[in-house]
XYZ file of C-alpha atoms in Angstrom:
421
model
C 16.336 10.458 7.840
C 15.801 14.074 8.857
C 14.458 16.422 6.195
C 16.882 19.184 5.213
C 15.838 22.751 5.820
C 14.816 24.687 2.727
C 17.920 26.864 3.106
C 20.249 23.859 3.307
C 18.534 22.130 0.393
C 18.941 25.074 -1.962
C 22.537 25.666 -0.919
C 23.401 21.976 -1.261
C 22.003 21.760 -4.811
C 23.613 25.090 -5.803
C 27.041 23.911 -4.698
C 26.474 20.545 -6.362
C 25.791 22.436 -9.613
C 28.966 24.519 -9.152
C 27.011 27.764 -9.314
C 27.861 30.910 -7.447
C 25.146 33.067 -5.943
C 25.763 35.606 -8.678
C 25.439 33.057 -11.496
C 22.266 31.565 -10.053
C 20.815 35.045 -9.551
C 21.613 35.911 -13.175
C 19.985 32.769 -14.560
C 16.918 33.182 -12.364
C 16.738 36.934 -12.960
C 16.466 37.324 -9.190
C 18.380 39.674 -6.933
C 21.487 37.975 -5.524
C 20.629 39.245 -2.054
C 17.250 37.476 -2.161
C 18.881 34.090 -2.748
C 21.526 34.811 -0.119
C 18.844 35.658 2.468
C 16.970 32.419 1.677
C 20.129 30.342 2.115
C 20.988 32.154 5.355
C 17.475 31.687 6.770
C 16.931 35.418 6.902
C 13.566 35.040 5.141
C 11.102 33.100 7.300
C 8.589 32.425 4.548
C 10.082 32.946 1.083
C 7.716 33.392 -1.815
C 6.892 29.980 -3.292
C 7.176 31.133 -6.898
C 10.717 32.296 -6.158
C 11.569 28.994 -4.491
C 10.047 27.006 -7.378
C 12.056 29.010 -9.936
C 15.315 28.450 -8.071
C 14.482 24.753 -7.630
C 13.814 24.285 -11.339
C 17.174 25.849 -12.249
C 18.955 23.602 -9.738
C 16.975 20.483 -10.780
C 15.607 19.954 -7.273
C 12.786 17.393 -7.378
C 9.339 18.825 -6.603
C 8.776 16.452 -3.691
C 12.009 17.522 -2.004
C 11.649 21.268 -2.085
C 7.908 21.247 -1.385
C 8.403 19.067 1.684
C 11.041 21.498 2.931
C 8.869 24.483 2.072
C 5.995 23.107 4.137
C 8.208 23.220 7.216
C 8.297 27.023 7.006
C 4.893 27.727 5.437
C 1.792 26.979 7.524
C -0.869 29.250 5.988
C -3.905 27.408 4.646
C -4.262 29.547 1.528
C -0.665 28.890 0.470
C -0.834 25.175 1.266
C -4.032 24.942 -0.746
C -2.307 26.529 -3.730
C 0.491 24.007 -3.335
C -2.021 21.173 -3.279
C -3.809 22.407 -6.393
C -0.513 22.781 -8.241
C 0.704 19.337 -7.210
C -2.544 17.752 -8.407
C -2.600 19.704 -11.662
C 1.004 18.752 -12.451
C 0.389 15.071 -11.569
C 2.908 14.906 -8.762
C 3.294 11.728 -6.707
C 0.450 10.666 -4.441
C 2.946 10.656 -1.576
C 3.657 14.382 -1.727
C 0.021 15.215 -2.456
C -0.999 13.373 0.691
C 1.636 15.209 2.732
C 0.443 18.592 1.468
C -3.210 17.686 2.096
C -2.326 16.553 5.615
C -0.517 19.827 6.333
C -3.488 21.726 4.934
C -5.911 19.937 7.259
C -3.623 20.545 10.217
C -3.512 24.308 9.612
C -3.874 26.122 12.901
C -6.382 28.919 13.503
C -8.655 27.545 10.760
C -12.017 25.837 11.139
C -11.463 22.081 10.828
C -14.910 21.479 9.299
C -14.313 24.085 6.588
C -10.924 22.595 5.742
C -12.359 19.083 5.422
C -15.289 20.330 3.355
C -12.951 22.132 0.954
C -10.754 19.053 0.499
C -13.751 16.737 0.124
C -15.327 18.913 -2.577
C -12.108 19.042 -4.584
C -11.478 15.307 -4.174
C -14.912 14.526 -5.616
C -13.977 16.351 -8.832
C -10.753 14.391 -9.458
C -10.428 11.821 -12.240
C -7.533 9.808 -10.778
C -9.227 7.000 -8.846
C -6.177 6.043 -6.804
C -5.650 9.647 -5.720
C -9.321 10.047 -4.845
C -9.204 6.940 -2.691
C -6.057 8.147 -0.928
C -7.605 11.542 -0.132
C -10.928 10.069 1.002
C -9.057 7.824 3.428
C -7.164 10.868 4.716
C -10.450 12.732 5.184
C -11.931 9.786 7.103
C -8.885 9.523 9.360
C -8.772 13.259 10.074
C -12.536 13.441 10.611
C -12.385 10.594 13.122
C -9.678 12.324 15.153
C -11.582 15.622 15.137
C -15.106 14.282 15.620
C -16.409 15.514 12.257
C -19.024 12.763 11.962
C -20.691 13.843 8.740
C -17.434 13.587 6.800
C -16.673 10.207 8.308
C -19.912 9.012 6.719
C -19.413 10.832 3.430
C -15.806 9.653 3.190
C -16.723 6.039 3.929
C -19.422 6.135 1.266
C -17.075 7.513 -1.380
C -14.395 4.991 -0.411
C -16.920 2.181 -0.819
C -18.042 3.480 -4.225
C -14.459 3.210 -5.464
C -13.432 -0.035 -3.801
C -16.563 -1.976 -4.822
C -15.309 -1.809 -8.421
C -12.484 -4.187 -7.487
C -14.136 -7.459 -8.531
C -11.398 -9.536 -6.918
C -12.365 -8.250 -3.475
C -16.163 -8.229 -3.478
C -16.581 -9.996 -0.135
C -14.451 -7.512 1.803
C -15.846 -4.431 0.115
C -19.371 -5.631 0.873
C -18.523 -5.664 4.569
C -17.005 -2.176 4.360
C -20.159 -1.040 2.579
C -22.343 -2.384 5.365
C -20.186 -0.497 7.878
C -21.533 2.761 6.407
C -24.898 1.880 7.948
C -23.464 2.936 11.326
C -23.399 6.502 9.986
C -26.324 6.342 7.549
C -28.420 8.987 9.326
C -25.668 11.559 8.722
C -26.015 11.246 4.952
C -28.487 13.143 2.800
C -31.612 11.418 1.550
C -30.097 11.051 -1.922
C -26.906 9.548 -0.487
C -28.853 7.144 1.752
C -30.873 5.974 -1.234
C -27.707 5.376 -3.247
C -26.090 3.458 -0.372
C -29.098 1.142 -0.063
C -29.220 0.598 -3.824
C -25.503 -0.135 -4.177
C -25.587 -2.534 -1.225
C -28.678 -4.258 -2.651
C -26.906 -4.828 -5.963
C -23.722 -5.904 -4.178
C -25.622 -8.414 -2.029
C -27.450 -9.732 -5.101
C -24.119 -10.197 -6.895
C -22.868 -12.250 -3.944
C -26.149 -14.206 -4.003
C -27.037 -12.923 -0.538
C -30.632 -12.603 -1.637
C -32.169 -11.957 1.783
C -29.693 -9.109 2.336
C -30.629 -7.769 -1.071
C -34.312 -7.868 -0.125
C -33.618 -6.048 3.138
C -31.695 -3.236 1.446
C -34.329 -2.856 -1.273
C -37.029 -2.461 1.359
C -34.978 0.184 3.166
C -34.627 1.995 -0.140
C -38.367 1.814 -0.805
C -39.093 3.283 2.623
C -36.666 6.106 1.879
C -37.325 6.837 -1.756
C -40.047 8.488 -3.808
C -42.068 6.265 -6.101
C -41.109 8.396 -9.069
C -37.391 8.051 -8.424
C -35.466 5.636 -10.671
C -33.983 3.845 -7.650
C -37.471 2.913 -6.451
C -38.176 1.110 -9.718
C -34.745 -0.566 -9.679
C -35.403 -1.808 -6.143
C -38.674 -3.408 -7.254
C -36.780 -5.027 -10.129
C -34.181 -6.497 -7.774
C -36.839 -7.701 -5.338
C -38.641 -9.802 -7.953
C -35.459 -11.745 -8.802
C -34.235 -11.949 -5.199
C -37.502 -13.514 -4.100
C -37.345 -15.901 -7.048
C -33.935 -17.185 -5.940
C -35.251 -17.383 -2.370
C -37.924 -19.737 -3.812
C -40.725 -17.370 -2.837
C -42.378 -17.424 -6.239
C -45.571 -15.762 -5.068
C -43.753 -12.626 -3.907
C -41.543 -12.752 -6.992
C -44.657 -12.678 -9.151
C -46.183 -9.854 -7.108
C -43.121 -7.666 -7.554
C -42.964 -8.646 -11.221
C -46.493 -7.266 -11.643
C -45.528 -4.106 -9.767
C -42.459 -3.665 -11.909
C -44.337 -4.128 -15.142
C -46.829 -1.474 -14.040
C -44.115 1.157 -14.451
C -43.438 2.740 -17.801
C -40.002 1.586 -18.817
C -38.235 0.675 -22.024
C -34.889 -1.062 -21.394
C -36.007 -3.955 -19.232
C -38.194 -5.988 -21.564
C -35.650 -8.825 -21.702
C -35.744 -9.225 -17.913
C -39.543 -9.200 -17.899
C -39.832 -12.004 -20.419
C -37.107 -14.078 -18.819
C -38.613 -13.940 -15.339
C -42.049 -14.849 -16.716
C -40.510 -17.963 -18.276
C -38.599 -18.813 -15.097
C -41.751 -18.492 -12.974
C -43.750 -20.726 -15.308
C -40.972 -23.309 -15.177
C -41.079 -23.326 -11.372
C -44.879 -23.531 -11.417
C -44.635 -26.675 -13.522
C -45.881 -25.060 -16.741
C -42.944 -26.490 -18.658
C -44.335 -26.269 -22.194
C -45.302 -22.632 -21.731
C -41.933 -21.907 -20.151
C -40.104 -23.473 -23.124
C -42.155 -21.374 -25.531
C -41.341 -18.236 -23.572
C -37.646 -19.099 -23.352
C -37.577 -19.555 -27.134
C -39.302 -16.225 -27.715
C -37.001 -14.451 -25.285
C -33.882 -16.010 -26.797
C -34.786 -14.836 -30.303
C -35.933 -11.352 -29.263
C -33.383 -10.363 -26.599
C -30.183 -8.389 -27.094
C -26.932 -10.229 -27.804
C -25.574 -9.278 -24.368
C -28.595 -10.782 -22.612
C -28.566 -14.130 -24.418
C -26.300 -15.747 -21.826
C -28.893 -15.050 -19.104
C -31.596 -16.734 -21.145
C -29.377 -19.641 -22.207
C -28.361 -20.396 -18.618
C -31.941 -20.526 -17.339
C -33.073 -22.463 -20.397
C -30.302 -25.068 -19.987
C -31.116 -25.330 -16.279
C -34.718 -26.170 -17.146
C -33.741 -28.807 -19.706
C -31.243 -30.415 -17.326
C -33.841 -30.501 -14.544
C -36.272 -32.453 -16.768
C -33.453 -34.608 -18.184
C -33.724 -33.229 -21.726
C -29.978 -33.479 -22.178
C -29.946 -33.321 -25.986
C -31.926 -30.068 -25.970
C -29.479 -28.634 -23.426
C -26.617 -29.627 -25.738
C -28.171 -27.682 -28.605
C -28.176 -24.534 -26.476
C -24.503 -25.085 -25.600
C -23.747 -24.731 -29.308
C -24.227 -20.982 -28.790
C -20.930 -20.854 -26.906
C -19.082 -18.922 -29.619
C -21.631 -16.126 -29.486
C -21.534 -16.130 -25.693
C -17.731 -15.978 -25.578
C -17.679 -13.068 -28.030
C -19.467 -10.804 -25.537
C -17.350 -8.383 -23.492
C -18.050 -9.020 -19.819
C -17.581 -6.071 -17.474
C -19.668 -6.396 -14.314
C -19.553 -9.073 -11.583
C -23.083 -10.178 -12.500
C -21.999 -10.718 -16.098
C -18.942 -12.727 -15.035
C -21.195 -14.755 -12.747
C -23.403 -15.684 -15.696
C -20.368 -16.719 -17.751
C -19.027 -18.865 -14.885
C -22.463 -20.465 -14.474
C -22.543 -21.263 -18.204
C -19.252 -23.183 -17.922
C -20.577 -24.982 -14.864
C -23.722 -26.064 -16.711
C -21.510 -27.149 -19.592
C -19.547 -29.351 -17.179
C -22.783 -30.915 -15.909
C -23.852 -31.604 -19.493
C -20.559 -33.328 -20.348
C -20.855 -35.486 -17.222
C -24.344 -36.559 -18.351
C -23.014 -37.432 -21.796
C -19.896 -39.171 -20.405
C -17.457 -36.717 -21.998
C -15.299 -36.599 -18.900
C -12.241 -34.724 -20.127
C -14.497 -31.961 -21.467
C -16.407 -31.953 -18.192
C -13.201 -31.528 -16.196
C -12.045 -28.648 -18.397
C -15.426 -26.943 -18.115
C -15.466 -27.149 -14.309
C -11.953 -25.724 -14.204
C -12.940 -22.883 -16.531
C -15.946 -22.169 -14.348
C -13.832 -22.113 -11.188
C -11.331 -19.735 -12.780
C -14.125 -17.378 -13.852
C -15.697 -17.399 -10.403
C -12.268 -16.609 -8.971
C -12.166 -13.405 -11.023
C -15.097 -12.059 -9.004
C -13.964 -13.487 -5.667
C -16.882 -15.952 -5.540
C -15.028 -18.427 -3.347
C -18.056 -20.575 -2.549
C -18.941 -21.226 -6.192
C -15.291 -21.739 -7.062
C -15.060 -24.444 -4.385
C -18.222 -26.119 -5.623
C -16.773 -26.343 -9.109
C -13.529 -27.787 -7.813
C -15.402 -30.323 -5.708
C -17.367 -31.379 -8.784
C -14.074 -31.774 -10.613
C -12.475 -33.854 -7.848
C -15.583 -36.000 -7.512
C -15.519 -36.613 -11.248
C -11.839 -37.536 -11.260
C -12.105 -39.888 -8.299
C -15.151 -41.814 -9.392
C -14.123 -42.718 -12.912
C -11.504 -45.303 -13.762
C -10.397 -43.330 -16.802
C -8.293 -41.358 -14.309
C -5.723 -43.902 -13.166
C -3.819 -42.210 -10.352
C -6.685 -41.839 -7.859
C -4.388 -41.418 -4.838
C -2.802 -38.335 -6.388
C -6.222 -36.845 -7.076
C -7.257 -37.432 -3.441
C -4.110 -35.664 -2.251
C -4.858 -32.689 -4.513
C -8.403 -32.544 -3.184
C -7.264 -32.630 0.448
C -4.685 -29.953 -0.220
C -7.289 -27.784 -1.921
C -9.690 -28.194 1.021
C -6.962 -27.107 3.442
C -6.237 -24.015 1.378
C -9.937 -23.146 1.271
C -10.262 -23.403 5.042
C -7.526 -20.831 5.708
């Protein structure tokens, strides 16, 4: 549908309100001739404050009269004022995007300067959805105008926002890696942050070799005194542990402990215990797990419990593992916020399912595997979710306590088809 002209819009709403030019002029305290000239298109670019006052008296929605006004007003300074006002008054993202687009398309202005101005303002906004919308607009405009540096900066900011959507971690990881095509256009600080965020993201997805690679890029880029350098060393020690390279894990553990730090003591003690367990020093590992469990913060207990249970299950000390599972109430009382924290909670339920299988408590085992799968689903960990479901189906099929085996097989086959899509 064609957009009405500003003149037609004002006249239409005035007539709808049964107001004469004189009455509207009186209410607005504006000269009648001014309104008449606007309606008759005799004023090419009417003053926006005048238009806004008339619109408010006629109850014309902001989106409608601003969209019409932009058809006659093309000056960057005025469009920028419109954009600032629309943001400040929390107008719809739709109209804000239209104003921002018009601003960027201003003729006889330097495209780079326009993008820089919009980018700087966008960075200061609190509304995440609006920031994301404007960053995407900046990326699109920068692509079409060859402004490479703001393609890279826009992509980075878009990634920083979208990676907080835990239900979409796989896709946002790929979009994060895409930034590497433009990495040289970013500042040193921005490059360091990109490598760090991707290292953490990869670690969360259990892509430990990717995490190692990004940490090493960060180390090459960063200063030893920078906090990201120390964090990278911390990630490397655990990544190498889960890659079963215990020698390198221990080396980076020693490097990490050489730094002066205060908030990572729990991690230090836990990794020491984990390394001793893998080295076969089981008694020492158990002692260290006990010490860590009693000394660590409440929020960290789930990390210790999971590794401790894993050790007991691996040496078939099922009763000892069961004692640790009694801490479930304390573990469930924690508020989980990050993907890594949800991963630990899902792993706890999975270990609980394994324990109930060992102790022949099959209904409890099935419920635990389902709970684990549901928790993994919250962070888009499809692979772990499938593993839990397979454990559940295997459990249901093998035991004669579950009578309708054919139905269970059908559910399993259906689930496998869904997973393959």
